[in-house]
Coordinates of C-alpha atoms and ligand atoms in Angstrom, one line a residue:
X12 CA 89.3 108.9 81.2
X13 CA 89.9 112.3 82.8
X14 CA 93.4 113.2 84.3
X15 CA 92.8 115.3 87.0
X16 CA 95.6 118.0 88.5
X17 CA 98.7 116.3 90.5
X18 CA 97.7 113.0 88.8
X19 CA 98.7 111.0 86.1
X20 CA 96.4 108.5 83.9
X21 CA 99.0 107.0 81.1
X22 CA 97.8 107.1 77.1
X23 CA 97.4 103.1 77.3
X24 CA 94.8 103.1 80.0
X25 CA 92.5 105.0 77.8
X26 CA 92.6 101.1 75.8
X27 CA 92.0 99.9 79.1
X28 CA 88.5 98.1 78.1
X29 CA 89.5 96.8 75.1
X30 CA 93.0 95.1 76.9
X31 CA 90.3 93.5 79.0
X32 CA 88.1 92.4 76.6
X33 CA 90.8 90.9 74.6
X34 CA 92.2 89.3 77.7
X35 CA 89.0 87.4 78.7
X36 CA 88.1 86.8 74.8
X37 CA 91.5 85.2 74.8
X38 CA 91.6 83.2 78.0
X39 CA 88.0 81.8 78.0
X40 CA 89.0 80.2 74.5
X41 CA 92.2 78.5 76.3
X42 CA 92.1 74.7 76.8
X43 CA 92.1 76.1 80.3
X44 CA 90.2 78.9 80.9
X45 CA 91.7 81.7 82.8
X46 CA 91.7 85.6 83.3
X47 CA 94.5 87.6 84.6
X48 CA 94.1 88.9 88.4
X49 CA 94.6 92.1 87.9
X50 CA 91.2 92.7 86.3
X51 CA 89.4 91.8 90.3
X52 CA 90.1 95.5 90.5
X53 CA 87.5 97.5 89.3
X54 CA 86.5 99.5 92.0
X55 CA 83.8 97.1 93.6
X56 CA 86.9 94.6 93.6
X57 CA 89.3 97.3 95.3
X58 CA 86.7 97.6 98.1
X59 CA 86.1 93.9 98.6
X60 CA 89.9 93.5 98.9
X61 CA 89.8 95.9 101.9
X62 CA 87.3 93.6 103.2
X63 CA 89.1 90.6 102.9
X64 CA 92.2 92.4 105.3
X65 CA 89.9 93.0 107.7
X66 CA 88.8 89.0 107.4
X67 CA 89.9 86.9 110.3
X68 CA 91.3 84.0 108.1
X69 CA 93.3 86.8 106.1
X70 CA 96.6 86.6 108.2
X71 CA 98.7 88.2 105.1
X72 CA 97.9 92.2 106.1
X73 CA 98.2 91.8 109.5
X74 CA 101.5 90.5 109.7
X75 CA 102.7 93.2 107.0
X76 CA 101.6 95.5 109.3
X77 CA 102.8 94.2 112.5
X78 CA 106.5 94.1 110.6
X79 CA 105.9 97.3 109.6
X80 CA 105.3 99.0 112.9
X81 CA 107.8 97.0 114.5
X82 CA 110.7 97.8 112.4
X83 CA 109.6 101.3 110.5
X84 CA 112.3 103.0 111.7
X85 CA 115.1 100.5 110.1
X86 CA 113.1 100.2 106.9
X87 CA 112.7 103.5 106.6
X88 CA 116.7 104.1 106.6
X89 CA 116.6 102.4 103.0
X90 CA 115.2 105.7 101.9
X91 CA 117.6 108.5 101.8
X92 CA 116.3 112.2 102.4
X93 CA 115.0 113.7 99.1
X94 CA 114.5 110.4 97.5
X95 CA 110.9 109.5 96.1
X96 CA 108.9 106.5 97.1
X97 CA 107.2 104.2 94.4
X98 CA 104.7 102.2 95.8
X99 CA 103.2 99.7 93.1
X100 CA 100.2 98.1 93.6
X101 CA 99.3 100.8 96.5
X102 CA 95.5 100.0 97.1
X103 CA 95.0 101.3 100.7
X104 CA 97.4 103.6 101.9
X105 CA 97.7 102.2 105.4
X106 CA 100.6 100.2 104.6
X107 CA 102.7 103.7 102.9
X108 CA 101.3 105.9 105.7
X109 CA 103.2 103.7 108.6
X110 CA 106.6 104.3 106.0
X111 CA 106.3 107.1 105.5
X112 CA 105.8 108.2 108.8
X113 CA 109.5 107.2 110.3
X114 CA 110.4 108.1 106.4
X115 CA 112.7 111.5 105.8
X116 CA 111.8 114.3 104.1
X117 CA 110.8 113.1 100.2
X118 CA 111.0 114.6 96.6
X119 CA 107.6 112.4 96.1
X120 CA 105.1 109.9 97.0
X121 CA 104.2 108.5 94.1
X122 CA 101.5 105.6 94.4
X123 CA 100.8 103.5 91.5
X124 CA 97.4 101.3 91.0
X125 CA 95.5 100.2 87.9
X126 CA 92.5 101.2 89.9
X127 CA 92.1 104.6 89.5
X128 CA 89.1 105.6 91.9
X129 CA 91.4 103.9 94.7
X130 CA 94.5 105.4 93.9
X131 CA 92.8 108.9 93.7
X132 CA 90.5 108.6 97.1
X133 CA 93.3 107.2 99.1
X134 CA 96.3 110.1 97.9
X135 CA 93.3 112.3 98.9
X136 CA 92.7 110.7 102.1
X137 CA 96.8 111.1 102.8
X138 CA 97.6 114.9 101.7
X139 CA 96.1 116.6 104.9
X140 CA 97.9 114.2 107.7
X141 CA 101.4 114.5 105.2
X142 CA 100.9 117.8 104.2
X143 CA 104.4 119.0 103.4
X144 CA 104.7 115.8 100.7
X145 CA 104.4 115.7 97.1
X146 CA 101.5 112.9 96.7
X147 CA 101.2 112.6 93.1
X148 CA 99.0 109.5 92.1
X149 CA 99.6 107.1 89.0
X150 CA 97.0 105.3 87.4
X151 CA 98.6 102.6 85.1
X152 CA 99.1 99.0 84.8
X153 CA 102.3 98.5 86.0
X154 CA 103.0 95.2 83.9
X155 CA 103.6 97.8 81.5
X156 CA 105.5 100.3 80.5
X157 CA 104.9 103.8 82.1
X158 CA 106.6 106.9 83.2
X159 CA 106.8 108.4 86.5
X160 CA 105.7 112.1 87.1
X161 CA 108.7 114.6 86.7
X162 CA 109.7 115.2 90.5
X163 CA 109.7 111.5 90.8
X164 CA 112.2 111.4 87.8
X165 CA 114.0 114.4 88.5
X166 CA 114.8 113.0 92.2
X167 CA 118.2 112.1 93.0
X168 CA 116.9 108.8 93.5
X169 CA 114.1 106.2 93.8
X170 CA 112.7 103.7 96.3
X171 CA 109.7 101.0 95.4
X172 CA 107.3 99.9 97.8
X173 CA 105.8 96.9 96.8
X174 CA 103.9 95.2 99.7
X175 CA 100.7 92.9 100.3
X176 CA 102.4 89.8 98.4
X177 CA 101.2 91.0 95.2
X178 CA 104.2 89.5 93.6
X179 CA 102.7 86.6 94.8
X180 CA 100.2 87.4 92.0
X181 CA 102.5 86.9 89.0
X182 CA 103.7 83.5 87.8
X183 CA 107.7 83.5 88.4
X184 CA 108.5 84.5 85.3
X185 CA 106.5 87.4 85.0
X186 CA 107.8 88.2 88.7
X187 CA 111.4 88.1 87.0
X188 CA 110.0 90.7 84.5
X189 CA 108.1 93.0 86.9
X190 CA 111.6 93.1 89.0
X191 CA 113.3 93.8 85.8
X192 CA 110.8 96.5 84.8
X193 CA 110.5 97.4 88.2
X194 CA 114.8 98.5 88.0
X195 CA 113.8 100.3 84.6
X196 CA 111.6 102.3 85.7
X197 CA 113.5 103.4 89.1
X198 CA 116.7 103.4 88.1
X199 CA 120.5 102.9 89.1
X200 CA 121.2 102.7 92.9
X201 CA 117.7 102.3 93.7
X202 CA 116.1 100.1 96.3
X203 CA 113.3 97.9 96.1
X204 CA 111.4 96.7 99.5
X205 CA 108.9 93.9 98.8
X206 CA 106.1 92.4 101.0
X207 CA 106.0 88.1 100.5
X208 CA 103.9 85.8 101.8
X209 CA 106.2 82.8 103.0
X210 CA 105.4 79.2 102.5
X211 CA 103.5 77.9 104.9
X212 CA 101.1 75.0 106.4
X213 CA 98.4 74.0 104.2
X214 CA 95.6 74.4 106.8
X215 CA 96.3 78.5 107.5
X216 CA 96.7 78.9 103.6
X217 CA 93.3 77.2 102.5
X218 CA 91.3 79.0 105.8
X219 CA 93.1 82.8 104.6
X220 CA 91.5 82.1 101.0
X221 CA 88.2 80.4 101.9
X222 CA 87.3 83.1 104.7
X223 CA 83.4 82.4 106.6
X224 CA 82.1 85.3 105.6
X225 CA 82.5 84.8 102.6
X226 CA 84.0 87.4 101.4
X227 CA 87.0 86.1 99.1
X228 CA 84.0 84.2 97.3
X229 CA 82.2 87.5 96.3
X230 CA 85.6 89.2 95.6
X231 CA 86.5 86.2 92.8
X232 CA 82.8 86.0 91.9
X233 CA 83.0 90.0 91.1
X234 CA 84.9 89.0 87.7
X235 CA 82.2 87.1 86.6
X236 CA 80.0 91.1 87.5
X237 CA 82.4 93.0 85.5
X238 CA 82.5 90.8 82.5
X239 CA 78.9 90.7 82.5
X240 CA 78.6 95.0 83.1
X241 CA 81.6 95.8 80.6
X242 CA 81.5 93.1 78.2
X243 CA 78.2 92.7 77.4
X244 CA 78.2 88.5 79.5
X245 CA 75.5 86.2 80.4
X246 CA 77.3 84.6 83.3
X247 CA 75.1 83.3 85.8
X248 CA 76.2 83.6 88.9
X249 CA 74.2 81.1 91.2
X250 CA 76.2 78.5 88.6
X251 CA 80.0 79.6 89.6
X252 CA 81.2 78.6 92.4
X253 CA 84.5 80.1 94.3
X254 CA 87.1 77.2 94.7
X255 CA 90.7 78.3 96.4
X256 CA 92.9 75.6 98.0
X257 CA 96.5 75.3 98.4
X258 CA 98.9 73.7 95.5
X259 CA 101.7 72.5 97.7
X260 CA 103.9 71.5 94.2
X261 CA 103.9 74.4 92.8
X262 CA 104.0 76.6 96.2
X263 CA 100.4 78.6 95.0
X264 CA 97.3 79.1 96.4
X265 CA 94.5 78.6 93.4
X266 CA 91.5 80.4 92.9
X267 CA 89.0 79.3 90.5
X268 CA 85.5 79.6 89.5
X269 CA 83.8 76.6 88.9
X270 CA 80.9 76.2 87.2
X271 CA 78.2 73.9 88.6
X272 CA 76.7 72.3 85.5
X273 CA 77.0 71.9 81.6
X274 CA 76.2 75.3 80.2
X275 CA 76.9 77.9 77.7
X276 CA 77.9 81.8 78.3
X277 CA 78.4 84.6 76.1
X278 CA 80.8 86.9 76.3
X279 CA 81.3 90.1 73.9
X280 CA 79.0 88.1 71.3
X281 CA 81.6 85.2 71.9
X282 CA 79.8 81.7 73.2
X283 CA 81.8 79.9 75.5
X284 CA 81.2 76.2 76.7
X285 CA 81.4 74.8 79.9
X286 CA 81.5 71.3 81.2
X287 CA 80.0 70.5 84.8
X288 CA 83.2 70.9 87.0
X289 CA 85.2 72.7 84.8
X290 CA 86.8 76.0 86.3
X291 CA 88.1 79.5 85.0
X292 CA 91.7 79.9 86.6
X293 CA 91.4 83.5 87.9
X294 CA 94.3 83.9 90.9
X295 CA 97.7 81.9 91.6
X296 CA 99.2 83.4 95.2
X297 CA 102.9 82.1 95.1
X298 CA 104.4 81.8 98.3
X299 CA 108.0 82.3 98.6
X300 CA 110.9 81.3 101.0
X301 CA 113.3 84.2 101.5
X302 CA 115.7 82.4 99.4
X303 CA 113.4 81.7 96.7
X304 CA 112.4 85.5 96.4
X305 CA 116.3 86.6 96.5
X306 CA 117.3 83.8 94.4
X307 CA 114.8 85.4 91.5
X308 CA 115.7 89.0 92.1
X309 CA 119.5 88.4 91.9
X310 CA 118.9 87.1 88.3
X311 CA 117.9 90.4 87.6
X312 CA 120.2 92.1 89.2
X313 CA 118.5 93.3 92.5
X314 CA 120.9 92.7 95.7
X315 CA 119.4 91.4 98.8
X316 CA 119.7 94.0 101.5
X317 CA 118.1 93.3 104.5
X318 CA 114.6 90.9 105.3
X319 CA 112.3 91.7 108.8
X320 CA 109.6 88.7 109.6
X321 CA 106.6 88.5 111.8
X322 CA 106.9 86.6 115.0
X323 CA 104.9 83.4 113.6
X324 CA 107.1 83.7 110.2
X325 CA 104.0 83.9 108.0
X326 CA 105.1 86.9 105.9
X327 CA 108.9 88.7 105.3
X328 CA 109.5 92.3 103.9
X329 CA 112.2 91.7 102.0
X330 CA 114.9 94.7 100.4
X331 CA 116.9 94.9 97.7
X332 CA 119.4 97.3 96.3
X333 CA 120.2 98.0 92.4
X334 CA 124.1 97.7 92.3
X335 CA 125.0 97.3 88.4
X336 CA 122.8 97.6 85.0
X337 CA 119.6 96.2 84.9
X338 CA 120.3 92.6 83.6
X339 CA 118.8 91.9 80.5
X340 CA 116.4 89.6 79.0
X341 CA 117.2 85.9 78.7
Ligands
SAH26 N1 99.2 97.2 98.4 C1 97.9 96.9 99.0 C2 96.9 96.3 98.0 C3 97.2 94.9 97.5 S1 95.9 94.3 96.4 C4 98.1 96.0 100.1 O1 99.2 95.7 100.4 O2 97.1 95.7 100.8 C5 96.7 94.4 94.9 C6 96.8 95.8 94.4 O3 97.5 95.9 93.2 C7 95.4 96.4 94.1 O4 95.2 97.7 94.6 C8 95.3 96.3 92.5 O5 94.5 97.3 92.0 C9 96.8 96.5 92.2 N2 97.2 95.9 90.9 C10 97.0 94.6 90.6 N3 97.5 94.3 89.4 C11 98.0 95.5 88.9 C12 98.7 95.9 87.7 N4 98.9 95.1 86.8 N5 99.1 97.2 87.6 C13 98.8 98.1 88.6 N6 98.2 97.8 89.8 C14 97.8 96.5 89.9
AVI27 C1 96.8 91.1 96.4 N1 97.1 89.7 96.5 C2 98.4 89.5 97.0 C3 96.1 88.9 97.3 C4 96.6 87.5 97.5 O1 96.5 87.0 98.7 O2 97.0 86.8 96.6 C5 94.7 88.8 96.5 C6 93.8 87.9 97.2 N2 93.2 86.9 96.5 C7 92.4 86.3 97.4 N3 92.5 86.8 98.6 C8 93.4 87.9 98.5

């Protein structure tokens, strides 16, 4: 993988393939199959994400962005002047450029994605209309470890962006550790604001991940491409079939692949078995109550600072401030 100037690509992305392959190897042997989300986001995946914001049914980056523009200004005063802003999980930068408009003048923007193409083609897209900021793109997988670039570090101090719900992503435990990670990585008195999906009724939650068009079926089916294109699979695709619905228990929406009859797929020389019916567990989408979300973040030491709603109360923005030491691990 190339680094190129006012960019950073971390040493453990260069095992980036082999982290996959190990991944699906590992979760296609489990009594129930799964794969981990974030590998949807090759770059055919990035681009059919952007497609599913634009779907009717997908109320999620609307209301973000409706909270957004309605309250920039008040957001915005969680970042001091010469701080830098962290966004993880950045994707698009529609979301950033709304902040970052009302936003003072910053050390750095430093958007971080385990795409790369996306994270490179949108900091590109955002130099000329911010042209006085420091845009330095981060490839890495933020579950991780990884360092920000030296004007991030150097700044006096550090605010994360972390919008779309994609802490929705991780089970609640691995929320816990991102948040812990998350105060690691920016460091004491910073600030965290987070984009979560609320819990809602069942009805707008299945429609958002069973769109018309189609398109959140092609998005989840695009796994089944990039194991196939990277590790060597024979998946079929006309014998998956995209099943999301909402698990009101457990406060998730599912995504799975099912697969429509008894068959047999390799994957990196690996054979794998499926019965009729049975699914690979690709996506949980947790939904959270403002409580819930605070309740989690305390217990790793993130302070609640201030939450901003849409006007149906679909989706919150929610900020936190690091008062003591970053709590450590149970
Ligand atoms: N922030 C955008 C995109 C959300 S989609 C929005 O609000 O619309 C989720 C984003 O997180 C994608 O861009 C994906 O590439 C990125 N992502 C998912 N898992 C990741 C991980 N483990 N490390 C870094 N980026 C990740
Ligand atoms: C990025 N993430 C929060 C999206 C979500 O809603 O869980 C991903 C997605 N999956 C299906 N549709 C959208």
């Amino acid at each position: 993988m190339v680094a190129l100037a006012r960019s950073t690509v971390l040493p453990s992305q260069s095992d980036d393939l082999s982290d996959f392959a190990a991944d699906v190897l590992k979760g296609l042997s489990a009594t129930r199959k799964r794969v981990p989300p974030k590998y949807f986001y090759d770059a055919i995946g990035s681009k059919l994400f952007d497609r599913i914001t634009e779907q009717p049914e997908y109320y999620p980056t609307r209301c973000e962005i409706r909270i957004l523009q309605d309250n920039a200004g008040d957001i915005a005063k969680l970042i001091p002047p010469g701080a830098a802003l962290v966004e993880f999980g950045s994707g698009s930068n529609k979301k950033a450029r709304i902040l970052l408009a009302s936003a003072p003048v910053l050390a750095a923007y430093v958007p971080v994605d385990i795409c790369g193409e996306m994270v490179e083609q949108e900091a590109a897209e955002l130099r000329p209309d911010f042209s006085y900021l420091n845009v330095h793109p981060v490839t890495a997988d933020f579950t991780q470890d990884f360092e920000l670039p030296e004007e991030a570090q150097s700044a006096p101090l550090r605010v994360g962006f972390f919008p779309g719900s994609t802490i929705g992503n991780f089970e609640p435990h691995e929320a816990a550790a991102f948040l812990r990670n998350a105060a690691k990585i920016l460091g004491p008195n910073s600030r965290l604001i987070i984009g979560a999906d609320l819990i809602k009724d069942a009805e707008v939650l299945n429609a958002a991940y069973n769109d018309e068009a189609g398109v959140t079926a092609q998005f989840n089916l695009n796994l089944l491409v990039r194991i196939n294109r990277e590790l060597g699979g024979t998946f079929n695709l006309d014998t998956f079939e995209h099943h999301a619905f909402f698990n009101r228990e457990r406060n998730r929406v599912e995504m799975h692949l099912a697969s429509l009859k008894r068959q047999k797929v390799k994957v990196a020389g690996e054979c794998f078995e499926f019965r009729a019916g049975e699914t690979i567990h690709t996506e949980n989408s947790y939904k959270y109550s403002v409580e819930s979300l605070g309740a989690l973040a305390r217990g790793v030491g993130w302070t609640p600072s201030g939450v901003w709603k849409d006007e149906k109360k679909y989706f919150s923005i929610q900020a936190f401030t690091l008062a003591g030491p970053v709590a450590p691990k149970a």
